[in-house]
Short mmCIF file of C-alpha atoms in Angstrom, two decimals:
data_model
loop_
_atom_site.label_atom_id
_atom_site.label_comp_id
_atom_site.label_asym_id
_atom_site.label_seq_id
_atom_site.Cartn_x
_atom_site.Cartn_y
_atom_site.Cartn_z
CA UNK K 1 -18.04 -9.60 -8.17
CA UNK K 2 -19.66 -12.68 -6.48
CA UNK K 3 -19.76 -16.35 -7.20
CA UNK K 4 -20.73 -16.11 -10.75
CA UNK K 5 -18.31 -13.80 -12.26
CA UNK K 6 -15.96 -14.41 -14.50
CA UNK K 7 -12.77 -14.49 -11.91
CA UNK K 8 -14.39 -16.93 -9.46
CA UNK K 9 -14.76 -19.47 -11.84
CA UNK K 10 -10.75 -19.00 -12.47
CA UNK K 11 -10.46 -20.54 -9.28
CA UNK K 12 -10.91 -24.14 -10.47
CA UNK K 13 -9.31 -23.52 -13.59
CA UNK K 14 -6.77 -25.64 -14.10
CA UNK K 15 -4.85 -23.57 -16.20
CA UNK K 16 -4.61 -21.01 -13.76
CA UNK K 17 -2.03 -22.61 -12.06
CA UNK K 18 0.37 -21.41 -14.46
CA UNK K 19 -0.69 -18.36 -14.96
CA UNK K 20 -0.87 -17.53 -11.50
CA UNK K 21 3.21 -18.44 -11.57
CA UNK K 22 3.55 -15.76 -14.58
CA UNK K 23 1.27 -13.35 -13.18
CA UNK K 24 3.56 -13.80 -10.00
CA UNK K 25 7.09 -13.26 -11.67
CA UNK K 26 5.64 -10.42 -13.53
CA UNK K 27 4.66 -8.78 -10.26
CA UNK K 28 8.13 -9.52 -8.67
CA UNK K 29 9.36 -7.52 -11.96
CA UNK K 30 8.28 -4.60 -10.59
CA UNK K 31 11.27 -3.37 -8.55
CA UNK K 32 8.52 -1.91 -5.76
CA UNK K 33 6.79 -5.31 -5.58
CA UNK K 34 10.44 -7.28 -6.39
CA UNK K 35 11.85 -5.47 -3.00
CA UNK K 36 8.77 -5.56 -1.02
CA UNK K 37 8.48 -9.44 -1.45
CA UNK K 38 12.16 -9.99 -0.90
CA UNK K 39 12.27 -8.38 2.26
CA UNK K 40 8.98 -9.15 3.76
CA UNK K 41 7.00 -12.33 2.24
CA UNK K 42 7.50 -15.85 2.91
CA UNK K 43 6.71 -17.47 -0.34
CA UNK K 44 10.62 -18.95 -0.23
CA UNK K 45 10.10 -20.93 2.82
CA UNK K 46 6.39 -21.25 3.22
CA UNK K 47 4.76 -21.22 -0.21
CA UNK K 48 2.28 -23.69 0.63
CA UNK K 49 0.92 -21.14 3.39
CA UNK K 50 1.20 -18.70 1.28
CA UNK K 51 -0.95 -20.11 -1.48
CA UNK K 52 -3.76 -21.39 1.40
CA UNK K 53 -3.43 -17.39 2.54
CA UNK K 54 -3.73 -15.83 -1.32
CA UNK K 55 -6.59 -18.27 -1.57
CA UNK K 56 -8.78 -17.53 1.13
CA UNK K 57 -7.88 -13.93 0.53
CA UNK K 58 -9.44 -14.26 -3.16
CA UNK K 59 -12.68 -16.50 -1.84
CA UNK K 60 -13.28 -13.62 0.52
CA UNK K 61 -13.13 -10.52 -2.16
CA UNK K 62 -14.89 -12.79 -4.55
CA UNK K 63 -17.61 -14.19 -2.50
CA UNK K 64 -21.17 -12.81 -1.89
CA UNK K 65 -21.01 -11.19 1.27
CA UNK K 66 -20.39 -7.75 0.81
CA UNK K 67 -19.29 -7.63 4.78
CA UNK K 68 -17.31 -10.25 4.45
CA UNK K 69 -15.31 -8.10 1.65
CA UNK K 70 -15.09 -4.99 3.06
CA UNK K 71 -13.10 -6.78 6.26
CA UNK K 72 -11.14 -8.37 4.17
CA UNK K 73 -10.08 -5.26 2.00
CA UNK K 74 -9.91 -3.82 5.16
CA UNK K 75 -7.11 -5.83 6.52
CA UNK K 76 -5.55 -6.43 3.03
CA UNK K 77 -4.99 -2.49 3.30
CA UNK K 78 -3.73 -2.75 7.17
CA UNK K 79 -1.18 -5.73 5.84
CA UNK K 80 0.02 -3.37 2.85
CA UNK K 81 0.22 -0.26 4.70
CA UNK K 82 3.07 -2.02 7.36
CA UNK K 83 4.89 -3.29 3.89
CA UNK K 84 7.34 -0.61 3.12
CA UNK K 85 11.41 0.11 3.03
CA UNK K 86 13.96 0.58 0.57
CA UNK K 87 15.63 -2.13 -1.90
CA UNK K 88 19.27 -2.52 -2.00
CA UNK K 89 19.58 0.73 -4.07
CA UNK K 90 17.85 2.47 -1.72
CA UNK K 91 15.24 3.32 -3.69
CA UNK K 92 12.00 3.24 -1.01
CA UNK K 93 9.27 0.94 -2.21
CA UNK K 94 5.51 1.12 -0.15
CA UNK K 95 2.66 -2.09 -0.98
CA UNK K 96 0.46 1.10 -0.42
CA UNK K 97 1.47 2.73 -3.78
CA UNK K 98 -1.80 2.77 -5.66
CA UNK K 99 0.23 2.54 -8.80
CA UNK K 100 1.97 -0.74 -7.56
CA UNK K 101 -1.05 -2.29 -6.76
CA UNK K 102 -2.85 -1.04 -9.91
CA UNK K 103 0.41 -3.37 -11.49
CA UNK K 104 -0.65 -6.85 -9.49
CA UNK K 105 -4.20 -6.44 -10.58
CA UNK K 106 -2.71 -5.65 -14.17
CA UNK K 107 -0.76 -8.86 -13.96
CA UNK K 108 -3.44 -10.82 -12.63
CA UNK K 109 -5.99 -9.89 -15.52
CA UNK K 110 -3.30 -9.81 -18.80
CA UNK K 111 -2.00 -13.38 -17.65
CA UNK K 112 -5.72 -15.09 -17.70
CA UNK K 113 -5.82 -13.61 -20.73
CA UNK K 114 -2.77 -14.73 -22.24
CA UNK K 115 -3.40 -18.36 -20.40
CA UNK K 116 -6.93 -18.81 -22.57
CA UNK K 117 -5.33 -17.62 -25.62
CA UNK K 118 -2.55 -19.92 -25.28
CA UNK K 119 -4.44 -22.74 -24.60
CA UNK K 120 -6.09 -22.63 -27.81
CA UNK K 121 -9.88 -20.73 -26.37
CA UNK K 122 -8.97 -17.19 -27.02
CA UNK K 123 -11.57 -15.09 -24.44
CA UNK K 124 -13.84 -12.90 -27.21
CA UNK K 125 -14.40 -9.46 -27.12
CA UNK K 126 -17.17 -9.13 -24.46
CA UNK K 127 -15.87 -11.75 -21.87
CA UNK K 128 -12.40 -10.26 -21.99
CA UNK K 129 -14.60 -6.56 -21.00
CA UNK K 130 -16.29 -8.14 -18.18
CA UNK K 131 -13.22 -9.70 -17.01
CA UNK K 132 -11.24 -6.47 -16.92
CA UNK K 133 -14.09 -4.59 -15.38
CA UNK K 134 -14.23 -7.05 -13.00
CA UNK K 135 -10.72 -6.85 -12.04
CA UNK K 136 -11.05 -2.93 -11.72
CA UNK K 137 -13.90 -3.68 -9.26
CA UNK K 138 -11.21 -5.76 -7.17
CA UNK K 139 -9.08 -2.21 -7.27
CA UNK K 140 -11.95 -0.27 -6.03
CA UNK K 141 -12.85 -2.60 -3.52
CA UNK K 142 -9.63 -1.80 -1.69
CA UNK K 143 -10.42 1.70 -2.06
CA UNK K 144 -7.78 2.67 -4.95
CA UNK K 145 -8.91 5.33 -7.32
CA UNK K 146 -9.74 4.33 -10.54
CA UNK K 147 -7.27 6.47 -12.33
CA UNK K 148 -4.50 4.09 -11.83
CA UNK K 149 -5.84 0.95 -14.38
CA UNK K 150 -7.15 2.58 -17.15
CA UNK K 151 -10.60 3.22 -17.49
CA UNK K 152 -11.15 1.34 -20.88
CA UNK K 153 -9.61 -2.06 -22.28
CA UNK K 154 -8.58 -0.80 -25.44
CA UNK K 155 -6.18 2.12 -23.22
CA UNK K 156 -4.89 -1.28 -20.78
CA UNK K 157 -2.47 -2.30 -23.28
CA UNK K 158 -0.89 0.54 -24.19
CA UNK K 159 -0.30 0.87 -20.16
CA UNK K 160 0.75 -2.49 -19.93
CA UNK K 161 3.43 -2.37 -22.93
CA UNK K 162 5.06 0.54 -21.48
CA UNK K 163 5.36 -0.45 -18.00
CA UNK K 164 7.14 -3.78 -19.35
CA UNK K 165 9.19 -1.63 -21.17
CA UNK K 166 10.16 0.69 -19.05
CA UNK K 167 9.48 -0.31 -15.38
CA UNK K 168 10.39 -3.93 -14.70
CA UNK K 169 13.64 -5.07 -13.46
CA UNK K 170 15.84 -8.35 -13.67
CA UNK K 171 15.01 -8.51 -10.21
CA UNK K 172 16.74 -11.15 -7.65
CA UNK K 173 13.01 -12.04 -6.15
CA UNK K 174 12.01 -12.77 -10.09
CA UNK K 175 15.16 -15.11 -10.24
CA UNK K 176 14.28 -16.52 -6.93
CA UNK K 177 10.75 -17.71 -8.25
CA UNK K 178 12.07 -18.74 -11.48
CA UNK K 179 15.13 -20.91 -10.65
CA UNK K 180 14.83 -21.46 -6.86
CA UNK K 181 11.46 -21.65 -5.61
CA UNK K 182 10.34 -24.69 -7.39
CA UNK K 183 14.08 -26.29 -7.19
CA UNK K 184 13.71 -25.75 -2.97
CA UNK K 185 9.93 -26.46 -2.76
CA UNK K 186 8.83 -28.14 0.15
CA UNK K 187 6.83 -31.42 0.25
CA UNK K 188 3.50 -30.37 1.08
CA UNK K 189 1.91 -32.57 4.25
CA UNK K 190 0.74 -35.15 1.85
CA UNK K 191 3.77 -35.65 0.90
CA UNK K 192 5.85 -35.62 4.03
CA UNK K 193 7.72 -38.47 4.90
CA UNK K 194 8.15 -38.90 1.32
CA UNK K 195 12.07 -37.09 0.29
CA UNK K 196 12.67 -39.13 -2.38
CA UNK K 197 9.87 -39.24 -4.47
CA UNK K 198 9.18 -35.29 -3.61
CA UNK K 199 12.52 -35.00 -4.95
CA UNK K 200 12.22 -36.90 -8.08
CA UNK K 201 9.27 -35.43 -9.19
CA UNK K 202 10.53 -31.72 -8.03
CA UNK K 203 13.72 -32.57 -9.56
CA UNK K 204 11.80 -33.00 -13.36
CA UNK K 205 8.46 -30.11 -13.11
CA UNK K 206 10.86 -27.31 -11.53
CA UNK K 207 12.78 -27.01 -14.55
CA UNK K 208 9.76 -27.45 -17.05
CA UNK K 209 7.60 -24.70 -14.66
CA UNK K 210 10.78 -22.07 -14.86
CA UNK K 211 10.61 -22.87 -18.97
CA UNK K 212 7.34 -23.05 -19.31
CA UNK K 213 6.77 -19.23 -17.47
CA UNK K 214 10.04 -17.66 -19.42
CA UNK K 215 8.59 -18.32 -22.49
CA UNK K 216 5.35 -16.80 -22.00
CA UNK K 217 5.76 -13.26 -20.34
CA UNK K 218 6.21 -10.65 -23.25
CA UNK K 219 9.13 -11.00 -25.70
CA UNK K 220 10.56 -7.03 -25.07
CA UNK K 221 11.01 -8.08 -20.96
CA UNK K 222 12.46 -11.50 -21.91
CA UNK K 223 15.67 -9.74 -24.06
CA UNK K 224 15.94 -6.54 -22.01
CA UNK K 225 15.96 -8.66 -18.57
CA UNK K 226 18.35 -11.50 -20.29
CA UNK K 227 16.19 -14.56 -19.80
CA UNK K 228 16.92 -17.22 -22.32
CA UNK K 229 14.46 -19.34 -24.13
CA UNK K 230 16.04 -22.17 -24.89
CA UNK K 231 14.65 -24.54 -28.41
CA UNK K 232 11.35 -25.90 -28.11
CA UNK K 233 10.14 -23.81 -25.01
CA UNK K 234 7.02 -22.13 -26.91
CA UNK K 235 5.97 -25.88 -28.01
CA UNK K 236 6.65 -26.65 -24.40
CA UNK K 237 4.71 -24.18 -23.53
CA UNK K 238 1.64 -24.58 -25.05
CA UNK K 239 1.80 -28.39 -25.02
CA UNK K 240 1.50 -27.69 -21.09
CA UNK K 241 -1.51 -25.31 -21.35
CA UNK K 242 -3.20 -27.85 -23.71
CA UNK K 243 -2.40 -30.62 -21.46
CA UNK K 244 -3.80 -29.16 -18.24
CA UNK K 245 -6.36 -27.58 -19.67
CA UNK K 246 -7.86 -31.34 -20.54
CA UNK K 247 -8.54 -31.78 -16.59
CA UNK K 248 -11.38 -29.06 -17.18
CA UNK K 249 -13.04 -32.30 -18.45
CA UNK K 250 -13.23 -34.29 -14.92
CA UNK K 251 -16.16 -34.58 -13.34
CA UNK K 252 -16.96 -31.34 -11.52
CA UNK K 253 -15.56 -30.78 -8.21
CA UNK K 254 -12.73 -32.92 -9.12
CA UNK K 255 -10.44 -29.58 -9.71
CA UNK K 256 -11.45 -27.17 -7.28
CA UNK K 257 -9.24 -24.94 -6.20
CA UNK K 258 -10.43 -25.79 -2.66
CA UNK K 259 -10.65 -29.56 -2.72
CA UNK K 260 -7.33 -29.82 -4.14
CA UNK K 261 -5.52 -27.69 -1.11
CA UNK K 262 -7.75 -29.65 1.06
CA UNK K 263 -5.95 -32.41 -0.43
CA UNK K 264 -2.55 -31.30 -0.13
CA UNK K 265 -3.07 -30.46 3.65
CA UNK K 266 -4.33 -33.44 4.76
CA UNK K 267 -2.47 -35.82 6.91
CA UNK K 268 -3.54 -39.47 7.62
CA UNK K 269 -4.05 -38.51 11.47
CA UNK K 270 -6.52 -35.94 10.63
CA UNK K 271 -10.38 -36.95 11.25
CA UNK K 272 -11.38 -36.15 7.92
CA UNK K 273 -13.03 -39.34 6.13
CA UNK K 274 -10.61 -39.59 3.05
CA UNK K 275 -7.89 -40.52 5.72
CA UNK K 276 -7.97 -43.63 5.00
CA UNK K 277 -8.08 -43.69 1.44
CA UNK K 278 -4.83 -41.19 2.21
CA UNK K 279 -3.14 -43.39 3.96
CA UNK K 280 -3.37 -46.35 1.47
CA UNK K 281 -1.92 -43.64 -0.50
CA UNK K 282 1.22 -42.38 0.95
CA UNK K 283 2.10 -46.66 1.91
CA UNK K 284 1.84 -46.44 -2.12
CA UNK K 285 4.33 -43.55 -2.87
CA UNK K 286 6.46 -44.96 0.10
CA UNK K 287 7.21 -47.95 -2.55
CA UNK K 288 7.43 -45.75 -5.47
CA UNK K 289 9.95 -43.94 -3.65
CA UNK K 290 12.10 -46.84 -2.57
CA UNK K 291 12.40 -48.05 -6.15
CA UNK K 292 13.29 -44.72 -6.93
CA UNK K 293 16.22 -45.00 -4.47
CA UNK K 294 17.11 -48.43 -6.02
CA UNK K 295 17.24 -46.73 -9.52
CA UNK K 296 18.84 -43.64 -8.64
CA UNK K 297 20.69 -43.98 -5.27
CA UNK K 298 20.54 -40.17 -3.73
CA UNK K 299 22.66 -38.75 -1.06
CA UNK K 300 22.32 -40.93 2.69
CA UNK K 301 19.50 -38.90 4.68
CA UNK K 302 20.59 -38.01 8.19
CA UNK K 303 19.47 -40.08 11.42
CA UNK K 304 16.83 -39.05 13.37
CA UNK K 305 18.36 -37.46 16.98
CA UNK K 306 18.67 -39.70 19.62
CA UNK K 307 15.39 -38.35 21.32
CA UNK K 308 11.98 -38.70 21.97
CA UNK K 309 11.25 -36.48 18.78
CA UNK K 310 10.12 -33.17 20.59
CA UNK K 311 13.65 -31.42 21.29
CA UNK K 312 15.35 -29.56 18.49
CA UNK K 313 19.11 -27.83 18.29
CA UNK K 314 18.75 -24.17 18.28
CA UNK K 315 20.08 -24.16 14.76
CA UNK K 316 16.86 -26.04 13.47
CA UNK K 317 14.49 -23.63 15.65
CA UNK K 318 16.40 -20.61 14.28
CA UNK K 319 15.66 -22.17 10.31
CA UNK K 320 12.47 -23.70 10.59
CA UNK K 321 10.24 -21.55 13.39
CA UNK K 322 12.43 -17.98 13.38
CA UNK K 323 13.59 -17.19 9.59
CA UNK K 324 10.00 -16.83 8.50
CA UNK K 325 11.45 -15.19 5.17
CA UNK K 326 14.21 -17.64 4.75
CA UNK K 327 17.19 -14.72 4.07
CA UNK K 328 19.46 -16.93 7.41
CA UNK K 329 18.98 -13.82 9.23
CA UNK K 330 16.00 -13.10 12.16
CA UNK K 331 15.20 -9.17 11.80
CA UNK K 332 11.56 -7.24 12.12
CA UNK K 333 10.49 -8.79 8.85
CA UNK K 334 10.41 -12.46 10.26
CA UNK K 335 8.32 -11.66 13.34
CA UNK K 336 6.03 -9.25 11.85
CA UNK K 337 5.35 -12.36 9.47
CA UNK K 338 4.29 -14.09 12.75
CA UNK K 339 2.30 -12.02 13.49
CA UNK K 340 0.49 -11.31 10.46
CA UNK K 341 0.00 -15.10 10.03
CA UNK K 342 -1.94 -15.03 13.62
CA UNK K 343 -3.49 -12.36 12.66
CA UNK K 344 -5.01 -13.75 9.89
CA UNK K 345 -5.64 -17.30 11.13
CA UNK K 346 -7.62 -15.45 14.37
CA UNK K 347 -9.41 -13.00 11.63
CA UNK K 348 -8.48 -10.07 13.77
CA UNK K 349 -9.94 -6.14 13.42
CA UNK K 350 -8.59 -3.21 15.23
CA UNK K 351 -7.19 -2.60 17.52
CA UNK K 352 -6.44 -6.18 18.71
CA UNK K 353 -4.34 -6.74 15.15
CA UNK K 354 -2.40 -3.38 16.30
CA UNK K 355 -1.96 -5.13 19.70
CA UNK K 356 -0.45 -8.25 18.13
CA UNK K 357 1.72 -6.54 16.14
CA UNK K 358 3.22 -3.90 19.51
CA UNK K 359 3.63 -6.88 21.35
CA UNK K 360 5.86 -9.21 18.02
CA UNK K 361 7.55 -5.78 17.87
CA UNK K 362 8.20 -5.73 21.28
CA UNK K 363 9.66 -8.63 21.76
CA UNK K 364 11.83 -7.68 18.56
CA UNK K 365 13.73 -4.94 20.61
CA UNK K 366 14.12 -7.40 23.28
CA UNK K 367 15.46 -10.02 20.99
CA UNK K 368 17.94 -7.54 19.32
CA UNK K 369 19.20 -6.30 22.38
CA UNK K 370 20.14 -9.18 24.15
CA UNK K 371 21.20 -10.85 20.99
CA UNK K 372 22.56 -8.70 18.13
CA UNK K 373 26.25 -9.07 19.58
CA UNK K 374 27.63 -7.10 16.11
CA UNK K 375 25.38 -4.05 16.17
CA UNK K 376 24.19 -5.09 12.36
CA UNK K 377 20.35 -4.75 13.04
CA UNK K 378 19.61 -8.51 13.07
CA UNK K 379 20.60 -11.54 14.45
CA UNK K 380 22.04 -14.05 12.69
CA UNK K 381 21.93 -17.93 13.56
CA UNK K 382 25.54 -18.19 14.96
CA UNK K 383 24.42 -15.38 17.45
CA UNK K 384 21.39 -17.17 18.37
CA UNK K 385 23.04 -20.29 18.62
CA UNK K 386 25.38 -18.99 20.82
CA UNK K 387 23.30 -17.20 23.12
CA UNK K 388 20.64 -19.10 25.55
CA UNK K 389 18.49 -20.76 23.32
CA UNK K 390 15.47 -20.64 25.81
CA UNK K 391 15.54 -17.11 26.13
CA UNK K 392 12.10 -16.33 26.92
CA UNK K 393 12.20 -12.64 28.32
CA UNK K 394 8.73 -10.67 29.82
CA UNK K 395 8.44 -9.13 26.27
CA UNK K 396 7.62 -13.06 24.66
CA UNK K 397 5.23 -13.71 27.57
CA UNK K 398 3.62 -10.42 26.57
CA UNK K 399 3.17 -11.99 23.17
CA UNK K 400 1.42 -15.00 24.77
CA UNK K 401 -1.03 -13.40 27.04
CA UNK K 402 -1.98 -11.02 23.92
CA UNK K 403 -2.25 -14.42 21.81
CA UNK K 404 -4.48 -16.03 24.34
CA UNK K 405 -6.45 -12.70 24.64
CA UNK K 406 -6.87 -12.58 20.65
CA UNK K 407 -8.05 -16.23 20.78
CA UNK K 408 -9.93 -16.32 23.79
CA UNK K 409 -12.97 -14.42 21.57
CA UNK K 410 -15.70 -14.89 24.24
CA UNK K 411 -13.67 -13.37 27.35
CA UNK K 412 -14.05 -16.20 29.73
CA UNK K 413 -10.51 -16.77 30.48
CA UNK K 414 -10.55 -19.94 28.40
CA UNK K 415 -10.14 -21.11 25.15
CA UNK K 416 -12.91 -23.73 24.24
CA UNK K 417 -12.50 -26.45 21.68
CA UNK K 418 -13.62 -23.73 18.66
CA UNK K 419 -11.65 -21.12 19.53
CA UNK K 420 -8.87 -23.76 19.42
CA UNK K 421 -9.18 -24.49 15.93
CA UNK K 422 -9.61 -21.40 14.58
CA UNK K 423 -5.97 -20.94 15.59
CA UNK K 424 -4.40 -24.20 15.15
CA UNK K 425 -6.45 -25.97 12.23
CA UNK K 426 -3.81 -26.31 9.63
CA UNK K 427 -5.27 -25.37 6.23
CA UNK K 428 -8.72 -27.11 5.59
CA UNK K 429 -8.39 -29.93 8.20
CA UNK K 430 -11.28 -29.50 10.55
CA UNK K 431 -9.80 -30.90 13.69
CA UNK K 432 -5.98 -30.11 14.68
CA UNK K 433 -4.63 -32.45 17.08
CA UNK K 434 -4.82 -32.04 20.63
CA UNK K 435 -7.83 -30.22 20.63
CA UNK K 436 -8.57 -29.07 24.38
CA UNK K 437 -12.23 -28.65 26.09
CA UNK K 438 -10.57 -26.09 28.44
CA UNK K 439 -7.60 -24.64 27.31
CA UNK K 440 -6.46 -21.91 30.37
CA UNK K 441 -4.33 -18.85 30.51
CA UNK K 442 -2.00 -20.66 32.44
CA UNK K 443 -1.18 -23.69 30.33
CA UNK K 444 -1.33 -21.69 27.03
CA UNK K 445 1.36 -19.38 28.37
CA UNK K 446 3.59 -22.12 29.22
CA UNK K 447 2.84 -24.08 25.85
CA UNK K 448 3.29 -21.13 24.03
CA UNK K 449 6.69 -20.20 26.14
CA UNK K 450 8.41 -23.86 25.14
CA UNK K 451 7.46 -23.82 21.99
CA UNK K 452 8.49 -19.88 21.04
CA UNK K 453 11.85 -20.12 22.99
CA UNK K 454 13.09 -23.57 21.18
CA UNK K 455 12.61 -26.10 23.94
CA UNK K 456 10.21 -28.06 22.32
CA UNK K 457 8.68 -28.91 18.79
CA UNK K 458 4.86 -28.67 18.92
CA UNK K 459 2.15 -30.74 17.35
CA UNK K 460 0.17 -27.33 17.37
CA UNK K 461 2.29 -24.50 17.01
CA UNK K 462 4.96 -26.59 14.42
CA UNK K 463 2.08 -26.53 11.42
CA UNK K 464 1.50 -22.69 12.60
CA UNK K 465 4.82 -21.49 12.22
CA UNK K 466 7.82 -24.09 11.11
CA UNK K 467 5.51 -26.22 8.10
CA UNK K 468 6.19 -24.96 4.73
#
């Protein structure tokens, strides 16, 4: 492990974008993994956060502080071990199942494998040993017990063939990721304020990206789960490995993993020099995208509200700030996501990440009692709509005092300017907006309070918890 093994440098692969999308559908497979993800992750309605999480989660296990990797296995363990339930066959499933997680490491190794064989540069005999060994040392780092990957690469592919065959499911979070997620995708922040050309281009990769990852994962899976592979995929297929495989030959840096979320995150208000050069940018797509409308007239897009731009209806609140898992209902799973997106953003240990969590929970059972009008166990967005869409009960102001504690990492009663970002910076920008000298109890309370119960859209709390 470290910056020179064989994984890190994965990172700026280009190719491992799609592999990372087969790797990922292989892993939903698994009807464990399949349930967990379609009850508790937000990759539906925030993928973009997701992939900023998954990547910072990888830098940290991958990097050369030892410290810094314990932590993080530490809280990777504390996120799995609240990840459990049963699917709609009531089978129970647990992100704590050494097996299970034995499978996403399997996934993760077998598909850069299969993505440097299929891009013509076959990994040889020794570099596809390191690799896997290096993979098992991502297993042990999170404490798992060898036992569950086998010990030697020749035994890995017997395991692998006969969990395909035997374990993995036709699963609906597999069909979501194949046929909806790139067909829904959101703009990322570059790209807002930009529907039409976002949809154009979505409109033409989601379909190729859904081929493209059918026609690589393993042939027995394909029949047994009924996928079809229509003419021409496999030349599809490796056509697109060969073609971004060529961007290996930019300049370096040019691919990074890193520079290219930077990218993606940034927003021409942000004080990062390439703002400009951003800007110029988006005026650029903006006229692409009108003689995209002129070519292929889409649907009228709504008018903006009558307002001043902060207020919302409590039906966009509900969608965009309170379904954090996008199923149109608001249950445990969508605030615990909350709260493990604070969490993480605020780099919390024990016991304050346990103290987030009571409070999110808290204000759960407060939520469903006032709320939940049917008695089904969540609340759907014609009950919130029809309730007070302020509500802001003592078990939400709970949440914000605990928020301003977790933040507030000197104890002074303040939050200072650095403290501010490390909560609100939105991906790689180094600067949010509003930044505050002196940001007290008192006015964080109330900020948090209007934003939380629907009053208000926020230019701080809206990247936090509505952006994709």
């Amino acid at each position: 492990m470290g910056p020179d093994s064989r994984f890190r440098a994965l990172f700026d692969d280009p190719r491992w974008a799609l592999a990372i999308v087969r790797a990922t559908v292989l892993e939903a497979a698994h009807p464990q993994i399949g349930a967990a993800l379609l009850d508790s992750s937000t990759f539906v309605t925030h993928p973009w956060r997701r992939l900023r999480n998954t990547l910072l989660s990888l830098q940290r296990m991958f990097g050369p502080d030892d410290h810094v990797r314990q932590r993080e296995a530490a809280r990777l363990n504390r996120l799995h071990a609240r990840l459990n339930g049963t699917d709609a066959r009531h089978r129970p499933y647990d992100a704590l199942d050494p097996a299970v997680r034995a499978w996403v490491v399997a996934t993760l190794f077998e598909s850069a494998v299969t993505m440097c064989r299929m891009s013509g540069q076959p990994l040889d005999q020794e570099a596809t040993e390191q690799l896997y060994a290096e993979f098992q040392a991502y297993l042990a780092a999170l404490g798992d017990d060898g036992g569950h990957l086998p010990p030697t690469l020749h035994e890995f592919w017997s395991y692998y063939d006969r969990v395909v065959e035997e374990e993995l499911e036709n699963t609906e979070a597999m069909r979501i990721i194949l046929y909806k997620l790139f067909d829904h995708l959101p703009a990322p922040p570059l790209l807002h304020g930009l529907p039409t050309l976002w949809a154009a281009g979505r409109a033409v990769a989601g379909p190729v990206i859904g081929a493209v990852t059918v026609a690589s994962l393993p042939e027995p899976f394909r029949r047994r789960a009924g996928l079809p592979e229509l003419p021409g995929t496999r030349t599809l297929m490796q056509g697109a490995y060969l073609a971004v495989g060529l961007a290996r030959l930019l300049p370096e840096g040019w691919v990074s993993a890193e520079g290219i979320t930077d990218l993606l995150a940034l927003s021409p208000g942000s004080d990062d020099p390439r703002a400009r050069t951003v800007a110029a940018l988006r005026d650029r797509m903006k006229r692409a995208g009108a003689l995209i409308r002129l070519l292929t007239p889409l649907p009228p897009e709504p008018e903006p509200a009558a307002d001043d731009g902060t207020r919302r209806s409590a039906e966009e609140f509900f969608a965009e700030v309170l379904d954090q898992t996008g199923n149109g209902y608001l249950d445990w799973p969508d605030l615990a996501a909350m709260a493990r997106e604070l969490s993480g953003r605020l780099d919390l240990d024990e016991p304050e990440e346990t103290r987030l969590y009571d409070a999110f929970a808290d204000w759960w059972r407060e939520l469903q009692s006032a709320l939940d009008t049917d008695g089904d166990g969540r609340i759907s967005a014609h009950e919130y709509a029809a309730a007070v869409p302020s509500l802001a009960g003592p078990a939400l102001i709970k949440v914000a005092e605990v928020l301003f504690d977790a933040t507030d990492k000197d104890g002074d009663q303040t939050i200072d300017a650095e403290e501010y970002r490390t909560l609100f910076h939105t991906a790689f920008l180094r600067d949010p907006a509003g930044t505050q000298v002196a940001y007290t109890r008192s006015a964080f309370v109330k900020d948090f309070l209007s934003f939380m119960s629907g009053r208000r859209r926020s230019t701080a709390y809206d990247p936090l918890l509505a952006d994709a």
